[in-house]
Coordinates of C-alpha atoms and ligand atoms in Angstrom, one line a residue:
X1 CA 0.3 -0.4 -0.4
X2 CA 2.8 2.6 1.0
X3 CA 4.2 2.2 -2.7
X4 CA 1.0 2.1 -4.6
X5 CA 0.4 5.7 -2.7
X6 CA 4.0 6.8 -3.7
X7 CA 3.8 5.6 -7.7
X8 CA 0.3 6.2 -7.9
X9 CA -0.6 9.5 -5.3
X10 CA -3.5 10.0 -2.6
X11 CA -6.8 9.5 -2.4
X12 CA -6.5 6.6 -4.3
X13 CA -9.0 3.3 -4.6
X14 CA -7.1 0.2 -5.1
X15 CA -9.2 -2.9 -5.5
X16 CA -8.6 -6.2 -5.4
X17 CA -9.4 -8.7 -8.6
X18 CA -8.9 -11.6 -6.3
X19 CA -11.6 -10.9 -3.9
X20 CA -14.1 -9.5 -6.9
X21 CA -13.4 -13.3 -8.6
X22 CA -13.6 -15.1 -5.8
X23 CA -17.3 -13.9 -4.2
X24 CA -18.7 -13.6 -7.4
X25 CA -17.8 -17.0 -7.4
X26 CA -19.1 -18.0 -4.2
X27 CA -22.2 -16.1 -4.9
X28 CA -22.6 -17.8 -8.1
X29 CA -22.2 -21.7 -6.2
X30 CA -24.8 -20.6 -3.6
X31 CA -27.5 -21.1 -6.2
X32 CA -25.8 -23.8 -8.0
X33 CA -29.3 -26.2 -7.3
X34 CA -31.5 -23.6 -9.8
X35 CA -30.9 -22.3 -13.0
X36 CA -29.0 -18.4 -12.7
X37 CA -27.1 -15.9 -14.4
X38 CA -25.6 -13.1 -11.9
X39 CA -26.3 -10.1 -13.0
X40 CA -23.7 -7.6 -11.9
X41 CA -25.0 -4.5 -10.7
X42 CA -23.0 -1.7 -12.2
X43 CA -23.6 1.1 -10.6
X44 CA -22.2 -0.4 -7.4
X45 CA -18.6 0.0 -9.7
X46 CA -18.4 1.0 -12.9
X47 CA -15.5 1.4 -13.9
X48 CA -14.1 -0.6 -17.1
X49 CA -10.8 -2.3 -15.5
X50 CA -13.5 -3.3 -12.8
X51 CA -16.6 -4.7 -15.7
X52 CA -13.3 -6.6 -18.0
X53 CA -12.8 -8.6 -15.4
X54 CA -16.5 -9.2 -13.8
X55 CA -16.9 -10.0 -17.5
X56 CA -14.4 -12.2 -17.4
X57 CA -16.3 -14.7 -15.3
X58 CA -19.4 -15.2 -17.8
X59 CA -21.3 -13.3 -15.7
X60 CA -24.0 -10.7 -17.0
X61 CA -25.1 -6.7 -15.9
X62 CA -27.4 -5.3 -14.1
X63 CA -27.7 -1.5 -16.1
X64 CA -29.7 1.3 -14.4
X65 CA -28.6 3.9 -18.2
X66 CA -27.7 4.2 -21.2
X67 CA -24.0 5.3 -20.1
X68 CA -24.1 1.7 -18.1
X69 CA -25.3 -0.3 -20.8
X70 CA -22.4 1.6 -23.1
X71 CA -19.5 0.5 -20.9
X72 CA -20.7 -3.2 -20.2
X73 CA -20.6 -3.3 -24.5
X74 CA -17.3 -1.7 -24.4
X75 CA -16.0 -4.3 -21.9
X76 CA -17.2 -7.1 -23.8
X77 CA -20.3 -6.5 -26.6
X78 CA -21.1 -10.1 -26.2
X79 CA -22.6 -9.5 -22.9
X80 CA -25.6 -7.6 -24.2
X81 CA -27.9 -10.9 -24.3
X82 CA -26.7 -11.0 -20.7
X83 CA -28.2 -7.8 -19.7
X84 CA -31.4 -6.7 -17.6
X85 CA -32.2 -3.0 -17.7
X86 CA -33.6 -1.4 -14.6
X87 CA -34.4 2.2 -13.5
X88 CA -37.8 4.5 -13.4
X89 CA -37.2 7.0 -15.6
X90 CA -35.3 5.5 -18.7
X91 CA -35.9 7.4 -22.1
X92 CA -36.7 7.0 -25.4
X93 CA -33.4 6.9 -26.8
X94 CA -32.4 4.4 -23.9
X95 CA -34.7 1.9 -24.8
X96 CA -33.7 2.0 -28.3
X97 CA -30.0 1.3 -27.8
X98 CA -30.9 -1.7 -25.3
X99 CA -33.4 -2.8 -28.1
X100 CA -30.5 -2.5 -30.9
X101 CA -28.9 -5.0 -28.5
X102 CA -31.4 -7.1 -27.9
X103 CA -30.6 -7.5 -24.4
X104 CA -32.0 -10.1 -21.8
X105 CA -34.8 -7.8 -20.2
X106 CA -36.2 -5.0 -19.3
X107 CA -37.6 -4.4 -15.9
X108 CA -40.4 -2.0 -17.0
X109 CA -41.1 0.4 -13.7
X110 CA -44.3 1.9 -15.1
X111 CA -47.6 2.0 -17.4
X112 CA -46.2 4.9 -19.0
X113 CA -42.7 3.2 -19.6
X114 CA -44.5 0.1 -20.5
X115 CA -46.0 2.0 -23.9
X116 CA -42.8 3.8 -24.3
X117 CA -41.2 0.5 -24.7
X118 CA -43.4 -0.7 -26.9
X119 CA -43.5 2.4 -29.5
X120 CA -39.7 2.0 -29.4
X121 CA -39.8 -1.5 -29.9
X122 CA -42.2 -1.3 -32.7
X123 CA -39.9 0.9 -34.8
X124 CA -37.2 -0.7 -34.8
X125 CA -39.0 -3.6 -35.3
X126 CA -38.1 -5.4 -32.7
X127 CA -39.4 -7.9 -29.9
X128 CA -38.5 -6.6 -26.1
X129 CA -38.1 -9.4 -23.2
X130 CA -39.8 -7.4 -20.4
X131 CA -40.8 -8.3 -16.7
X132 CA -42.7 -5.6 -14.5
X133 CA -40.7 -4.8 -11.3
X134 CA -43.4 -4.9 -8.6
X135 CA -43.5 -3.2 -5.4
X136 CA -43.5 -5.8 -2.7
X137 CA -44.2 -3.7 -0.3
X138 CA -42.0 -5.4 2.4
X139 CA -40.3 -3.0 4.6
X140 CA -36.1 -3.8 4.4
X141 CA -34.1 -3.0 7.3
X142 CA -31.3 -0.3 5.8
X143 CA -30.6 3.6 5.3
X144 CA -33.9 5.5 4.3
X145 CA -32.9 6.5 1.2
X146 CA -32.0 3.1 0.0
X147 CA -34.9 1.5 1.1
X148 CA -37.1 0.8 -2.4
X149 CA -39.7 -2.2 -1.3
X150 CA -42.4 -0.1 0.1
X151 CA -45.2 1.6 -1.9
X152 CA -44.1 5.2 -0.7
X153 CA -41.0 4.3 -2.9
X154 CA -41.2 5.7 -6.5
X155 CA -39.9 2.5 -7.4
X156 CA -41.3 -0.5 -8.9
X157 CA -45.5 -1.2 -9.6
X158 CA -47.9 -2.0 -6.7
X159 CA -47.9 -5.9 -6.7
X160 CA -51.6 -5.5 -6.8
X161 CA -51.8 -3.4 -9.7
X162 CA -48.9 -5.4 -12.1
X163 CA -51.4 -8.4 -13.3
X164 CA -53.9 -6.3 -15.2
X165 CA -50.7 -4.4 -16.4
X166 CA -49.3 -7.4 -17.8
X167 CA -52.4 -8.2 -18.9
X168 CA -52.3 -5.5 -21.3
X169 CA -48.6 -5.9 -22.0
X170 CA -49.3 -9.1 -23.5
X171 CA -51.3 -7.8 -26.1
X172 CA -48.9 -5.9 -27.5
X173 CA -47.1 -7.5 -30.6
X174 CA -43.5 -5.9 -29.8
X175 CA -43.2 -6.9 -26.2
X176 CA -42.5 -10.3 -24.8
X177 CA -43.8 -11.0 -21.6
X178 CA -41.2 -13.3 -19.9
X179 CA -40.5 -12.4 -15.8
X180 CA -41.4 -10.6 -13.0
X181 CA -38.7 -8.0 -11.3
X182 CA -38.2 -7.0 -7.8
X183 CA -35.7 -5.3 -5.8
X184 CA -36.3 -3.9 -2.2
X185 CA -33.6 -2.2 -1.5
X186 CA -29.5 -1.8 -1.0
X187 CA -27.3 -2.9 2.1
X188 CA -29.7 -5.1 3.5
X189 CA -28.1 -7.8 6.1
X190 CA -30.8 -10.0 7.6
X191 CA -32.2 -12.3 5.0
X192 CA -36.0 -12.4 5.7
X193 CA -37.5 -9.5 4.0
X194 CA -35.7 -10.8 0.9
X195 CA -37.7 -14.3 1.5
X196 CA -41.0 -12.5 2.4
X197 CA -40.5 -10.5 -1.4
X198 CA -40.2 -14.1 -3.2
X199 CA -42.9 -15.2 -1.2
X200 CA -45.0 -12.7 -2.9
X201 CA -43.5 -12.9 -6.6
X202 CA -44.3 -16.2 -6.1
X203 CA -47.8 -15.7 -5.5
X204 CA -47.5 -13.7 -8.3
X205 CA -46.2 -15.9 -11.0
X206 CA -48.3 -18.5 -10.3
X207 CA -51.6 -15.8 -10.7
X208 CA -50.0 -15.2 -13.9
X209 CA -49.1 -18.3 -15.2
X210 CA -52.9 -19.2 -14.6
X211 CA -53.8 -16.3 -16.3
X212 CA -51.8 -17.9 -19.5
X213 CA -49.1 -15.7 -19.4
X214 CA -45.4 -17.4 -20.1
X215 CA -43.2 -16.9 -17.0
X216 CA -39.6 -17.9 -17.7
X217 CA -37.7 -15.9 -15.3
X218 CA -37.2 -14.2 -11.6
X219 CA -35.6 -11.5 -11.1
X220 CA -34.8 -11.2 -7.5
X221 CA -32.8 -7.9 -7.7
X222 CA -30.0 -7.6 -5.5
X223 CA -29.3 -5.8 -1.8
X224 CA -27.3 -8.0 0.0
X225 CA -25.6 -5.7 2.6
X226 CA -21.9 -6.2 3.2
X227 CA -20.9 -6.2 7.2
X228 CA -18.8 -2.7 7.2
X229 CA -18.2 -3.3 11.1
X230 CA -16.2 -6.6 11.6
X231 CA -15.1 -8.0 14.2
X232 CA -14.3 -11.0 12.9
X233 CA -13.9 -12.1 9.1
X234 CA -17.1 -13.3 7.9
X235 CA -17.7 -16.0 5.9
X236 CA -18.7 -15.0 2.7
X237 CA -20.1 -18.0 1.4
X238 CA -21.7 -18.7 4.4
X239 CA -23.8 -15.5 4.1
X240 CA -24.2 -15.9 0.5
X241 CA -26.0 -19.8 1.2
X242 CA -28.1 -18.2 3.9
X243 CA -29.3 -15.2 1.4
X244 CA -29.7 -18.0 -2.0
X245 CA -32.0 -19.9 0.3
X246 CA -33.7 -17.2 1.5
X247 CA -34.4 -15.9 -2.5
X248 CA -35.0 -19.9 -3.4
X249 CA -37.2 -21.2 -0.9
X250 CA -40.8 -19.5 -2.2
X251 CA -39.6 -20.2 -6.1
X252 CA -39.4 -23.9 -5.3
X253 CA -41.5 -26.0 -8.4
X254 CA -41.8 -23.5 -10.1
X255 CA -39.1 -23.9 -12.9
X256 CA -38.0 -20.5 -13.2
X257 CA -34.8 -19.5 -14.5
X258 CA -33.5 -16.8 -11.2
X259 CA -31.8 -13.2 -12.2
X260 CA -29.7 -12.0 -9.2
X261 CA -28.3 -8.4 -9.0
X262 CA -25.8 -8.2 -6.9
X263 CA -23.9 -5.2 -6.8
X264 CA -22.4 -4.6 -2.8
X265 CA -21.9 -8.0 -1.8
X266 CA -19.2 -8.6 -4.8
X267 CA -17.4 -5.1 -4.8
X268 CA -17.7 -4.2 -1.4
X269 CA -15.5 -6.0 0.6
X270 CA -12.6 -5.7 -2.8
X271 CA -12.0 -2.1 -2.1
X272 CA -10.1 0.8 -0.3
X273 CA -9.6 4.0 -0.6
X274 CA -5.8 5.3 0.4
X275 CA -5.5 8.7 1.9
X276 CA -2.9 10.6 3.2
X277 CA -2.6 13.0 6.8
X278 CA -2.4 16.3 5.5
X279 CA -2.9 18.3 9.1
X280 CA -3.6 17.4 12.4
X281 CA -5.8 20.0 14.3
X282 CA -7.4 20.5 17.4
X283 CA -10.5 22.3 18.4
X284 CA -10.8 22.3 22.0
X285 CA -10.6 19.0 23.5
X286 CA -11.5 17.1 19.9
X287 CA -8.9 15.8 17.0
X288 CA -9.3 16.2 13.6
X289 CA -7.7 13.9 11.0
X290 CA -7.8 16.6 8.0
X291 CA -6.9 14.0 5.3
X292 CA -6.5 14.5 1.4
X293 CA -9.7 12.4 0.6
X294 CA -13.4 14.0 1.0
X295 CA -16.6 13.5 0.6
X296 CA -16.1 14.5 -3.2
X297 CA -14.1 10.8 -3.2
X298 CA -16.4 8.9 -1.2
X299 CA -19.8 10.2 0.0
X300 CA -21.4 7.5 1.7
X301 CA -20.2 8.7 5.3
X302 CA -22.2 12.6 4.1
X303 CA -25.3 11.2 2.4
X304 CA -25.6 7.5 4.5
X305 CA -24.3 8.7 7.5
X306 CA -22.7 5.2 6.8
X307 CA -19.9 3.8 8.8
X308 CA -16.3 2.5 7.1
X309 CA -13.5 1.0 9.1
X310 CA -10.2 3.5 8.9
X311 CA -6.8 2.0 9.5
X312 CA -3.4 3.3 9.4
X313 CA -1.0 1.7 6.9
X314 CA 2.0 2.4 7.9
X315 CA 4.8 -0.7 9.1
X316 CA 4.9 0.1 12.8
X317 CA 3.2 2.5 14.2
X318 CA 2.4 4.0 17.5
X319 CA 1.1 2.2 20.7
X320 CA -0.2 5.6 21.3
X321 CA -4.0 5.9 20.8
X322 CA -6.2 8.8 20.3
X323 CA -10.2 9.5 19.3
X324 CA -10.4 11.4 16.2
X325 CA -12.5 12.5 13.3
X326 CA -11.3 11.4 9.9
X327 CA -12.2 14.7 7.5
X328 CA -12.0 16.0 4.5
X329 CA -11.0 19.2 2.7
X330 CA -14.4 20.3 1.1
X331 CA -16.7 23.6 3.2
X332 CA -18.8 21.1 4.4
X333 CA -19.7 20.1 8.0
X334 CA -21.0 17.1 6.4
X335 CA -17.8 16.3 5.0
X336 CA -16.3 13.3 7.3
X337 CA -15.2 10.1 6.2
X338 CA -15.2 8.7 10.0
X339 CA -16.6 10.2 12.9
X340 CA -14.8 9.4 16.9
X341 CA -12.1 6.9 15.8
X342 CA -10.2 5.0 17.7
X343 CA -6.9 4.9 16.0
X344 CA -3.2 5.0 16.8
X345 CA -1.8 8.1 16.7
X346 CA -0.7 9.2 13.2
X347 CA 2.0 12.0 11.9
X348 CA 1.0 14.4 8.7
X349 CA 2.4 12.5 5.5
X350 CA 1.1 9.1 7.2
X351 CA -1.6 6.7 5.4
X352 CA -4.9 5.4 6.0
X353 CA -6.5 3.3 4.2
X354 CA -10.5 3.4 4.4
X355 CA -11.9 0.0 3.9
X356 CA -15.1 -1.1 2.0
X357 CA -14.9 1.4 -0.2
X358 CA -14.9 -0.7 -3.7
X359 CA -18.7 -0.3 -4.1
X360 CA -20.9 3.3 -4.4
X361 CA -17.4 4.7 -3.6
X362 CA -16.2 5.8 -7.4
X363 CA -19.2 5.1 -8.9
X364 CA -20.5 8.5 -7.0
X365 CA -17.4 10.3 -7.0
X366 CA -17.5 14.0 -8.2
X367 CA -16.0 17.6 -8.9
X368 CA -17.6 18.5 -6.1
X369 CA -15.1 21.8 -4.8
X370 CA -13.2 21.6 -8.0
X371 CA -11.7 18.7 -6.8
X372 CA -10.3 16.4 -9.6
X373 CA -11.4 12.5 -8.8
X374 CA -9.1 10.1 -7.8
X375 CA -7.2 7.3 -9.4
X376 CA -8.1 3.7 -9.5
X377 CA -5.8 0.4 -9.1
X378 CA -7.0 -2.8 -9.5
X379 CA -4.2 -5.5 -8.1
X380 CA -4.2 -8.9 -8.9
X381 CA -1.4 -11.3 -7.2
X382 CA 2.2 -9.3 -8.5
X383 CA 0.1 -7.4 -11.2
X384 CA -0.8 -3.6 -10.7
X385 CA -2.9 -2.0 -13.1
X386 CA -3.6 1.3 -13.2
X387 CA -7.3 1.1 -14.8
X388 CA -8.1 4.7 -14.1
X389 CA -5.8 7.5 -14.1
X390 CA -6.0 10.4 -11.7
X391 CA -8.2 13.4 -12.8
X392 CA -6.5 16.3 -13.6
X393 CA -7.3 20.1 -13.2
X394 CA -7.5 21.0 -16.9
X395 CA -9.6 17.7 -17.3
X396 CA -12.3 18.7 -15.0
X397 CA -11.9 22.1 -16.9
X398 CA -12.2 20.6 -20.4
X399 CA -16.1 20.7 -21.1
X400 CA -16.4 25.1 -19.9
X401 CA -16.2 27.6 -22.2
Ligands
PLP501 C1 -28.7 -0.5 -7.1 C2 -29.1 -1.6 -7.6 C3 -28.8 -3.2 -7.2 C4 -27.7 -2.9 -6.5 O1 -28.0 -3.7 -5.2 P1 -26.5 -3.7 -4.7 O2 -27.2 -3.0 -3.0 O3 -25.9 -3.1 -4.5 O4 -26.5 -5.2 -4.3 C5 -30.0 -4.1 -8.0 N1 -30.8 -4.0 -9.0 C6 -30.9 -3.1 -8.8 C7 -32.5 -2.2 -9.5 C8 -30.5 -1.7 -8.3 O5 -31.1 -0.3 -8.5

């Protein structure tokens, strides 16, 4: 880590290729008893170097915009047949781009979108495979901003209204009703809500089949959380198996092909954000470590009050400890990476690693305060690849006149 910091500078996202691949394999293995496709959720980390690694494992992708679609196609054109397209506001252009690539499944989130998809498909003389994203109205214990499965949320179609809409969809020539989809939120660490959602989806599948629809796919969405606070290392295989059981039990006997859209659970623990201490600062009794990474680089603490473990990465550090707030350089009180962390005392210039930053880190990075975004490296055994170079100030100003 100190060598990476020296070579590439800080702040720096560092990812482990073997962690990503082994988590994908463990996840895949947990579902081995049922036909399934993993569609990695691109928005968790959409850097091409990460997508390339995921594509090499033969996984599919879940995209939520035309931009994400294009990223996947850049990495592997043949991945198109394993792409599912989600999102509440897909535009005509985005729908057409996806139709052009003959993607696996459109997860339609409203009646208006259904008509628009039909129109676009007709104009291109294509048939769109579609599912409705239903809102199963189950509460998931997570941060309110990333809970999506309740009727008060903007996502999906109320499950009670889905049947009527499927009936309408099946009458449209350019649409091919082929699945039911549900995604109830993110960073869900209890498997109960997944089971509850799938019970409701299974009931709907039975109803739809009785109505005469061919339902081949159930898309269970993503959302499996990770333990950001780790006392002891957790066994991901066991956790994934528990999740798989919750998802698949309600679907038993339906003979469906399961689609899964994990994001965070695959890449979250595989990444760390390396940062250097710029200044130590004391305001009365409070100690601040002002570091060179900030909320524009990793917004999760500011946005969700999320906790990330933070550790020093110098070889032999002080045995003296202190309680500190690790904060960035942005002019916002909400700009912190960690509050009240108990850390060994480090000196200005020393390095810290913010852990479990592989998901919703770089993909949510911005230029707020005119800060160029960090570089990203992918470590694969002995090889170190710069998968995104550090932005420069002139990169940042390029689009302005
Ligand atoms: C964000 C999202 C995911 C991935 O969620 P994770 O919590 O990262 O697993 C999957 N599907 C949809 C539709 C999403 O919006």
